Amino acid sequence: MSDTLPSFEDTTDFDNADRGFLGALVPGVVTAGDGRVVWDNDAYAFLKGDCPDTAHPSLWRQGQLSARQGLYEVTTGIYQVRGLDISNMTLVEGERGVIVIDPLISVETAAAALALYKEHRGDRPVTGVIYTHSHGDHFGGVRGVLPHGTEEGVPILAPAGFLEHAVSENVYAGNAMTRRASYMYGVGLPKAPDGQIGVGLGQGTSTGTISLIPPTVDITETGQQETVDGVRIVFQLTPGTEAPAEMNFLFPDHRALCLAENATHNMHNVLTLRGAVVRDSRIWAHYLDEAIEFFNGRYDVGFASHHWPTWGHDNVVRFLAEQRDLYAYLHDQTLRLLNEGWTGVEIAERIELPPALQKAWHARGYYGSLSHNSKAVYQRYLGWYDGNPAHLWEHPPVELAQRYVDVAGGPAEALAKARRYIENGDPRFAATLLNHVVFADPGNEEAKEALAGVYEKLGYGAENATWRNFYLRGAQELRHGITGDMVDMANPEMTMALSVPMLIDSVAVAIDGPRAWDEDLTIDLVLLDGATDAGERRRLTLHNGALTHRVVAEPRTPAGLTLTLGKAQLLGLLAGKSLQELGIGVEGDPALLTRLFSYVSKPDARFPIVTP
């Protein structure tokens, strides 16, 4: 597979990243109320130096660009705070105050970003909020710009379906996603030339308080126009692209186009390494193409929720066209090859971008990669199975590892062979072989150290930031065990935003099925005012180890227990409070609730990944 890097002599991105700079937060550190550091951009000062041999030069360049921090003018009346979280906060000045677009991940970083804006532009009140899409780094800090008691009368705009997707994405598979995210973002790795140097989309994720205020204005169709604080906005809905609910929008009076996270200065993820539902690169390309036509001639600058803007209408069109072609080519060529019989792994080795895209810095795989994105397209259409019967019923990792090591001649011989592969320039297979040795005998410290060294080597050579972080985090855990704090998406505002069916589903996916095989119980929830579905009766059935639920208007048979309650009381129950403490109406046998909860398991948030 050929790969041609763009020219390092081209400084356009650096010029654009520095354009409009007004001032930085000094020091570039944000702390929580208890003094805990939740963001430290100054830790990336080492990126000002030359690229060392522990980093890919292209990724080092991306880190240098993404680490720029401060308040920047995009155009008259529109400003961005960059480098205070993985995402950008954009501020649009209106008649009375300022509209905030995408208030970062954490309350603390959002408050710091707003304070930086006010330091340079004056103390304007927040008169509107726009969430571009349903990912946490674009709404989590909203209480930093609209503290409790200040949101009344302030419109909060979001694409249709935002709330459902914002609160559900990390619920059902949340524990596994969060653990894997610690690898993806390099949680616990030192910020250093031989450690975490960014994530491609930005430098990292803040670790402060996450919040959510539900939208008050839904954007339901392309062409919808809204005026907020005297500012006209024209919207384009883009569902199913980078997020299930997302939108681009134009400020016609400012001649400025917001591209959300649909077009950023890197190849994005079709499937994130932390795990998610596979995105549709075909529809992604379609909406980028639609944006070119729909907004044609009406803007002079395009900006996004990450990275730096692009100035000049023709430059933005070229940028959008190349981003469109990137996702379309990825989709179509993967389909072409899979229809020729190639498997996902084989396609990832064969597929290559056209030279023009290889030479475009913004198409490089810093966050997503051509390799894992093509596998994701394959997965979207054909799933995990490649059609080969040998792969239909393989042994699980430990049992497979034991057999590989036996075939290799035992642990010592397998280790020696792995080292020969390293010496012969094949760290990829050395990692495979050493991984089998470790899974066959996790107490083999020599094999673990050898595997850690291979992971380091692979990480240092990776252009993709998240690949680098996975490799280096894996090396760290092999040597030192599981360290570092995990991101916590759970808090009262987030859980209050879950619908009652989603809350029940979150219990259902935690039921220990085998222990509940012989259980048979029914519980009715009669929902009071204040619940999402006030007035309805929802029947829960635990049968054959599966918790299911449905709305029943007139129950044909009585439930063993009926609870009359509001949503806040239901949340209290799930938090471990008693029926009596919460004042919930009870009819029937309350022991059924105890029995139901006895089957709910709590997953280990720090489960092993690089060892069994």
XYZ file of C-alpha atoms in Angstrom, residues 3-605:
603
model
C 1.102 6.486 1.054
C 2.312 9.952 0.124
C 2.496 12.547 2.885
C 1.449 16.114 2.096
C 4.087 18.808 1.983
C 5.440 19.922 5.355
C 6.371 23.174 3.624
C 2.679 24.100 3.348
C 1.966 26.357 6.343
C -1.657 27.182 5.481
C -3.043 25.259 8.469
C -0.663 27.032 10.845
C -1.625 30.421 9.394
C -5.324 29.608 9.794
C -4.889 28.162 13.285
C -3.230 31.413 14.424
C -5.518 33.812 12.556
C -7.654 36.097 14.705
C -5.863 35.317 17.987
C -6.967 37.669 20.777
C -5.527 36.108 23.920
C -4.980 32.896 25.846
C -5.951 31.622 29.273
C -2.815 31.987 31.418
C -1.994 29.547 32.843
C -3.853 27.171 30.525
C -5.122 25.114 33.446
C -8.712 24.673 34.667
C -9.513 23.320 38.127
C -12.672 22.103 39.832
C -14.030 23.591 43.036
C -12.040 21.094 45.099
C -8.783 22.089 43.405
C -8.610 19.043 41.165
C -7.141 19.801 37.722
C -9.729 18.964 35.046
C -7.823 20.421 32.083
C -4.159 21.276 31.531
C -3.263 22.511 28.071
C 0.114 23.785 29.278
C 1.171 20.142 29.633
C 1.514 20.077 25.833
C 4.189 22.796 25.717
C 6.682 20.131 24.609
C 4.970 20.119 21.190
C 6.684 23.401 20.394
C 9.879 21.430 19.876
C 10.986 19.303 16.937
C 9.446 15.902 16.385
C 11.347 13.165 18.275
C 11.768 9.576 17.109
C 8.993 8.548 19.519
C 6.275 10.132 17.379
C 5.064 10.107 13.784
C 6.005 13.497 12.204
C 2.530 13.939 10.747
C 0.822 13.310 14.101
C 3.320 15.639 15.815
C 2.329 18.357 13.351
C -1.365 17.761 14.119
C -0.620 18.037 17.833
C 1.180 21.337 17.312
C -1.903 22.701 15.556
C -4.496 21.305 17.956
C -2.624 22.441 21.080
C -3.047 26.127 20.217
C -5.144 27.665 22.970
C -7.067 30.894 23.352
C -9.835 33.155 22.040
C -9.902 33.692 18.265
C -12.001 35.905 16.014
C -13.593 33.898 13.189
C -15.272 36.895 11.615
C -16.881 40.080 12.905
C -19.209 39.040 15.733
C -18.176 35.356 15.837
C -15.431 34.030 18.122
C -14.048 30.637 19.127
C -12.343 29.413 22.276
C -10.003 26.613 21.286
C -7.630 24.461 23.320
C -9.678 24.356 26.544
C -11.167 20.930 25.819
C -11.203 18.426 22.979
C -13.886 20.550 21.289
C -14.312 24.257 20.515
C -16.792 26.680 22.044
C -18.076 29.200 19.498
C -19.678 32.493 20.573
C -21.893 34.627 18.339
C -22.676 38.149 19.454
C -26.316 39.177 19.277
C -28.314 42.299 20.038
C -28.402 41.788 23.816
C -25.769 39.164 24.572
C -23.968 36.183 23.147
C -25.083 32.819 21.714
C -22.943 29.868 22.801
C -22.417 26.980 20.368
C -21.219 23.675 21.884
C -20.264 24.390 25.517
C -17.476 21.750 25.750
C -17.499 18.629 27.971
C -17.205 20.043 31.472
C -18.907 22.805 33.418
C -15.504 24.026 34.590
C -13.879 24.316 31.146
C -17.001 25.949 29.691
C -17.020 28.544 32.472
C -13.329 29.240 31.871
C -13.925 29.614 28.120
C -16.800 32.041 28.663
C -14.703 34.039 31.130
C -11.885 34.264 28.568
C -14.359 35.562 25.981
C -15.735 38.152 28.423
C -12.226 39.290 29.329
C -11.672 40.356 25.730
C -15.192 41.155 24.501
C -17.072 42.424 27.543
C -19.552 40.979 30.018
C -22.399 39.942 27.745
C -25.131 37.625 29.073
C -25.726 34.261 27.387
C -28.884 34.737 25.316
C -28.953 31.428 23.467
C -27.308 27.999 23.280
C -26.931 25.722 20.259
C -25.956 22.063 20.477
C -24.633 21.021 17.068
C -25.059 17.321 17.850
C -25.594 14.662 20.467
C -22.056 13.893 21.701
C -21.051 14.821 25.241
C -18.190 17.129 24.265
C -20.777 19.454 22.695
C -23.235 19.853 25.564
C -21.681 18.618 28.835
C -20.436 22.018 29.999
C -23.709 23.885 29.491
C -24.089 24.678 33.205
C -20.802 26.545 32.949
C -22.483 29.111 30.683
C -26.028 28.839 32.077
C -25.795 28.120 35.816
C -28.918 26.931 37.622
C -31.508 29.698 37.740
C -30.239 31.565 34.674
C -31.684 29.414 31.885
C -35.262 30.761 31.991
C -36.162 32.399 28.704
C -32.906 31.363 27.024
C -33.603 29.307 23.873
C -31.592 26.104 23.531
C -31.539 24.778 19.975
C -30.657 21.233 18.909
C -31.330 18.837 16.021
C -34.375 16.575 16.216
C -33.645 13.458 18.261
C -30.836 15.150 20.191
C -32.025 14.368 23.714
C -32.695 10.679 23.112
C -29.283 10.108 21.539
C -27.390 12.378 23.933
C -28.438 10.424 27.000
C -28.691 6.917 25.547
C -25.407 6.494 23.669
C -23.386 5.633 26.752
C -26.102 3.875 28.766
C -26.576 0.390 27.377
C -22.893 -0.390 26.686
C -21.595 2.462 28.815
C -19.266 0.508 31.100
C -17.385 -1.145 28.237
C -17.295 2.079 26.207
C -15.911 4.047 29.143
C -13.182 1.491 29.858
C -12.135 1.404 26.202
C -12.262 5.193 26.042
C -9.478 5.263 28.633
C -7.305 3.600 25.980
C -8.584 5.730 23.099
C -7.872 9.022 24.841
C -4.731 7.835 26.637
C -6.116 8.345 30.140
C -3.295 7.992 32.640
C -0.529 8.300 30.054
C 2.010 11.065 30.696
C 1.702 14.004 28.345
C 5.142 13.787 26.832
C 6.999 13.058 23.578
C 6.959 9.360 24.485
C 3.430 9.479 25.903
C 0.088 11.061 25.023
C 0.515 13.848 22.445
C -3.165 14.337 21.621
C -6.089 12.487 20.097
C -6.047 13.967 16.594
C -9.408 15.679 17.007
C -7.989 17.759 19.845
C -5.577 17.223 22.705
C -7.714 15.253 25.123
C -10.908 15.251 27.142
C -11.550 17.336 30.239
C -12.548 15.491 33.417
C -14.860 17.933 35.148
C -18.591 17.982 35.860
C -20.910 16.963 33.018
C -24.330 18.618 32.740
C -27.272 18.818 30.368
C -30.151 21.259 29.879
C -32.805 19.828 27.539
C -33.373 21.725 24.279
C -36.318 24.096 24.009
C -36.258 24.449 20.197
C -35.987 21.409 17.911
C -34.583 21.769 14.409
C -36.726 19.348 12.415
C -36.004 20.066 8.751
C -33.391 21.438 6.389
C -34.161 25.041 5.505
C -35.649 25.826 8.919
C -34.810 29.366 9.984
C -34.618 30.721 13.509
C -33.680 34.097 14.933
C -31.934 34.123 18.309
C -31.101 37.436 19.973
C -31.494 39.155 16.609
C -29.159 36.701 14.851
C -30.587 34.873 11.798
C -29.683 31.197 11.400
C -30.463 28.762 8.553
C -30.191 25.048 9.328
C -29.322 21.843 7.459
C -30.204 18.602 9.242
C -27.566 15.862 8.824
C -28.827 12.835 10.795
C -26.776 9.653 10.784
C -23.487 11.313 9.858
C -20.872 11.852 12.580
C -23.709 11.599 15.124
C -27.255 10.209 14.988
C -28.586 13.755 15.518
C -26.485 16.522 13.961
C -26.835 19.713 11.934
C -24.877 22.288 9.965
C -26.051 25.899 9.942
C -25.412 29.247 8.312
C -25.243 32.726 9.797
C -26.253 34.614 6.620
C -25.631 38.086 8.012
C -22.124 37.066 9.082
C -21.514 34.989 5.936
C -20.246 32.193 8.187
C -21.014 28.462 7.958
C -20.880 26.119 10.971
C -20.029 22.556 9.921
C -20.526 20.967 13.357
C -18.331 17.840 13.394
C -19.183 16.738 9.880
C -16.036 18.236 8.331
C -12.936 18.578 10.485
C -9.216 18.666 9.768
C -8.752 14.912 9.879
C -10.366 11.705 8.722
C -13.054 11.046 11.299
C -14.271 7.757 12.733
C -16.870 5.625 11.008
C -16.586 3.451 14.125
C -14.765 4.769 17.188
C -12.241 2.485 18.848
C -14.068 2.912 22.150
C -17.098 1.332 20.484
C -20.356 2.736 19.120
C -22.963 2.059 16.483
C -21.317 2.058 13.030
C -21.863 5.370 11.237
C -23.049 5.594 7.649
C -20.200 6.986 5.540
C -22.462 6.950 2.477
C -25.027 9.302 4.013
C -22.179 11.336 5.533
C -20.822 12.027 2.050
C -24.343 12.802 0.813
C -24.924 15.511 3.415
C -21.534 17.107 2.759
C -22.458 17.248 -0.925
C -25.839 18.729 -0.038
C -24.121 21.388 2.085
C -21.991 22.491 -0.867
C -25.115 23.151 -2.936
C -27.521 24.288 -0.225
C -25.250 27.009 1.200
C -23.495 27.906 -2.053
C -22.358 31.521 -2.324
C -23.630 32.523 1.114
C -20.481 32.333 3.255
C -16.880 33.487 3.357
C -15.669 31.268 6.221
C -16.398 27.739 7.398
C -15.775 26.696 10.996
C -16.397 23.511 12.955
C -16.675 22.205 16.496
C -13.043 21.046 16.390
C -9.823 22.428 14.898
C -9.512 25.768 13.081
C -11.617 27.568 10.440
C -11.139 27.734 6.684
C -11.431 31.174 5.061
C -12.512 31.927 1.505
C -15.624 30.512 -0.135
C -13.749 28.541 -2.774
C -11.379 27.131 -0.157
C -14.316 25.918 1.929
C -15.952 24.330 -1.119
C -12.699 22.538 -1.941
C -12.399 21.387 1.685
C -15.994 20.098 1.734
C -15.616 18.395 -1.642
C -12.486 16.554 -0.496
C -14.131 15.541 2.772
C -17.168 14.346 0.792
C -14.962 12.340 -1.565
C -13.056 10.882 1.382
C -16.141 9.280 2.961
C -17.724 8.348 -0.361
C -14.532 6.677 -1.597
C -14.087 4.835 1.693
C -17.646 3.529 1.498
C -17.757 2.614 -2.178
C -14.334 0.980 -2.421
C -14.965 -1.119 0.666
C -18.239 -2.289 -0.902
C -16.510 -2.997 -4.211
C -13.868 -5.125 -2.537
C -16.250 -6.985 -0.237
C -18.404 -7.832 -3.243
C -15.283 -9.291 -4.854
C -14.966 -11.583 -1.844
C -12.324 -9.788 0.211
C -12.789 -9.828 3.989
C -12.660 -6.787 6.250
C -9.084 -7.442 7.357
C -7.973 -7.971 3.771
C -9.748 -4.843 2.567
C -8.021 -2.791 5.264
C -4.662 -3.893 3.823
C -5.627 -3.286 0.170
C -7.589 -0.051 0.196
C -5.729 3.211 -0.428
C -6.858 6.754 -1.002
C -6.411 8.575 -4.315
C -3.170 10.617 -4.424
C -5.039 13.930 -4.181
C -6.617 12.860 -0.876
C -3.379 11.364 0.440
C -1.826 14.791 -0.058
C -4.620 16.648 1.790
C -3.657 17.199 5.427
C -7.311 17.245 6.491
C -7.859 13.736 5.070
C -5.099 12.139 7.160
C -6.077 9.457 9.664
C -5.299 11.186 12.951
C -8.564 10.221 14.691
C -10.225 7.737 12.396
C -8.035 5.692 10.078
C -8.467 4.201 6.631
C -7.733 0.786 8.132
C -10.297 0.649 10.922
C -12.861 2.733 9.014
C -12.892 0.287 6.106
C -13.395 -2.546 8.602
C -16.296 -0.572 10.053
C -17.966 -0.228 6.641
C -17.538 -3.994 6.191
C -19.067 -4.540 9.638
C -22.027 -2.290 8.843
C -22.972 -4.414 5.845
C -21.760 -7.931 6.679
C -21.151 -8.043 10.429
C -18.345 -9.742 12.332
C -18.248 -12.985 10.346
C -16.102 -13.161 7.188
C -17.773 -16.285 5.791
C -14.852 -18.637 6.456
C -16.067 -21.692 8.443
C -12.749 -21.802 10.305
C -13.701 -18.464 11.892
C -17.249 -19.448 12.777
C -16.517 -21.205 16.066
C -13.005 -20.333 17.163
C -11.860 -20.742 20.730
C -12.090 -17.691 23.019
C -8.864 -15.752 23.683
C -7.393 -17.695 26.625
C -8.107 -21.151 25.208
C -6.897 -20.078 21.755
C -3.731 -18.611 23.263
C -2.915 -21.809 25.127
C -3.121 -23.775 21.905
C -1.010 -21.282 19.938
C 1.688 -21.391 22.590
C 1.584 -25.200 22.560
C 1.987 -25.237 18.774
C 4.883 -22.790 19.060
C 6.698 -25.207 21.370
C 5.834 -23.690 24.742
C 6.146 -20.240 26.306
C 9.937 -19.955 26.079
C 10.034 -20.954 22.410
C 7.076 -18.686 21.574
C 8.840 -15.782 23.287
C 12.050 -16.463 21.391
C 10.205 -16.643 18.077
C 8.394 -13.395 18.836
C 11.728 -11.676 19.430
C 12.962 -12.926 16.074
C 9.929 -11.341 14.410
C 10.766 -8.071 16.163
C 14.366 -8.263 14.931
C 13.133 -9.014 11.410
C 10.953 -5.889 11.368
C 7.536 -7.488 11.907
C 6.248 -6.060 15.200
C 2.657 -6.684 14.113
C 2.994 -10.465 14.237
C 5.293 -10.258 17.248
C 2.421 -8.509 19.057
C 0.034 -11.275 17.997
C 2.354 -14.037 19.191
C 3.290 -12.324 22.443
C -0.367 -11.582 23.150
C -1.011 -15.345 22.969
C 1.845 -15.991 25.409
C 0.419 -13.434 27.860
C -3.136 -14.771 27.574
C -1.908 -18.336 28.011
C 0.051 -17.314 31.129
C -0.693 -13.802 32.456
C 1.966 -14.317 35.121
C 4.748 -14.484 32.530
C 6.429 -11.161 33.301
C 9.084 -11.601 30.625
C 6.415 -11.979 27.930
C 4.453 -9.006 29.284
C 7.519 -6.779 29.178
C 8.348 -7.935 25.661
C 4.782 -7.243 24.525
C 4.853 -3.816 26.199
C 7.988 -3.011 24.231
C 6.331 -4.026 20.961
C 3.276 -1.914 21.769
C 5.574 1.045 22.427
C 7.269 0.558 19.080
C 3.925 0.378 17.260
C 2.628 3.400 19.152
C 5.625 5.570 18.346
C 5.171 4.846 14.644
C 1.414 5.450 14.498
C 0.086 8.466 12.595
C -3.311 7.872 14.175
C -3.487 9.402 17.649
C -6.006 6.935 19.031
C -3.974 3.964 17.769
C -0.942 5.487 19.498
C -2.900 5.904 22.730
C -4.207 2.320 22.585
C -0.715 0.916 22.096
C 0.907 3.070 24.781
C -1.917 2.576 27.268
C -1.658 -1.176 26.676
C 2.087 -1.052 27.364
C 1.462 0.937 30.529
C -1.099 -1.526 31.869
C 1.092 -4.524 31.084
C 3.829 -2.945 33.200
C 1.925 -1.204 35.963
C -1.610 -2.588 36.023
C -4.793 -0.560 35.568
C -4.238 3.042 36.649
C -5.898 6.410 36.037
C -9.409 7.689 36.602
C -12.250 6.670 34.321
C -14.546 9.290 32.813
C -17.888 9.325 34.658
C -20.875 10.161 32.470
C -23.367 9.569 35.310
C -24.824 12.548 37.155
C -28.315 13.667 38.216
C -28.983 15.916 35.204
C -27.973 13.212 32.732
C -30.066 10.514 34.395
C -33.064 12.849 34.719
C -32.932 13.286 30.940
C -33.399 9.539 30.389
C -36.944 8.513 29.543
C -38.684 5.931 31.723
C -38.331 3.202 29.047
C -34.613 3.963 28.799
C -34.234 3.741 32.582
C -35.927 0.331 32.552
C -33.719 -0.777 29.654
C -30.649 0.213 31.677
C -31.824 -2.215 34.359
C -32.639 -4.931 31.799
C -29.112 -4.997 30.359
C -27.713 -5.450 33.899
C -29.871 -8.485 34.797
C -27.767 -11.566 35.551
C -29.749 -13.824 33.224
C -28.573 -17.267 34.420
C -29.396 -16.438 38.047
C -32.855 -15.269 36.973
C -33.678 -18.231 34.708
C -36.311 -19.625 37.060
C -37.798 -16.299 38.145
C -41.275 -15.224 37.003
C -42.611 -11.896 38.229
C -44.569 -8.883 37.003
C -44.428 -5.320 38.300
C -46.583 -2.465 37.029
C -45.365 1.127 37.144
C -48.152 3.717 37.111
C -46.463 6.970 36.199
C -47.474 10.258 37.796
C -47.149 13.811 36.498
C -43.556 14.776 35.997
C -42.675 11.509 34.279
C -41.983 11.497 30.548
C -45.057 9.342 29.939
C -47.290 10.581 32.759
C -50.560 8.703 33.145
C -49.483 5.465 31.505
C -49.140 2.038 33.085
C -45.969 0.179 32.117
C -45.699 -3.540 32.895
C -42.312 -5.090 33.674
C -41.972 -8.844 33.240
C -38.975 -10.893 34.363
C -39.277 -14.300 32.703
C -36.630 -16.746 31.471
C -33.926 -14.385 32.636
C -35.136 -11.483 30.439
C -36.643 -8.234 31.747
C -39.112 -6.835 29.197
C -41.647 -4.019 29.459
C -44.633 -2.653 27.599
C -47.474 -0.175 28.025
C -50.756 -1.772 29.130
C -54.004 0.180 29.003
C -56.294 -2.369 30.641
C -54.273 -5.244 32.161
C -55.865 -8.650 31.540
C -54.175 -10.072 34.619
C -53.116 -8.321 37.821
C -49.448 -7.637 38.460
C -47.778 -9.064 41.538
C -46.808 -5.520 42.522
C -48.053 -2.124 41.361
C -46.063 1.020 42.120
C -47.504 4.501 41.626
C -44.644 6.945 41.274
C -43.057 9.855 39.470
C -39.818 9.822 37.538
C -37.797 11.308 40.398
C -39.068 8.544 42.673
C -38.112 5.924 40.084
C -34.598 7.383 39.969
C -34.513 7.213 43.763
C -35.462 3.538 43.664
C -32.690 2.803 41.168
C -30.274 4.665 43.437
C -31.114 2.298 46.300
C -33.683 4.242 48.321
C -36.665 2.422 49.859
C -40.309 2.574 48.813
C -41.234 4.052 52.188
C -38.463 6.659 52.072
C -39.654 7.833 48.666
C -43.359 7.798 49.495
C -44.246 5.537 46.554
C -47.747 4.100 46.330
C -47.652 0.311 46.776
C -50.243 -2.310 45.911
C -49.269 -5.976 46.128
C -46.103 -7.677 47.312
C -43.135 -5.266 47.695
C -40.796 -8.258 48.040
C -41.040 -8.616 44.253
C -39.044 -5.413 43.841
C -36.331 -6.737 46.141
C -36.239 -9.950 44.132
C -35.955 -8.017 40.867
C -33.080 -5.864 42.123
C -31.286 -8.920 43.517
C -30.590 -10.004 39.938
C -29.068 -6.681 38.891
C -25.302 -6.970 38.471
C -22.750 -4.157 38.704
C -20.032 -4.403 36.046
C -16.377 -3.870 36.855
C -15.406 -0.437 35.518
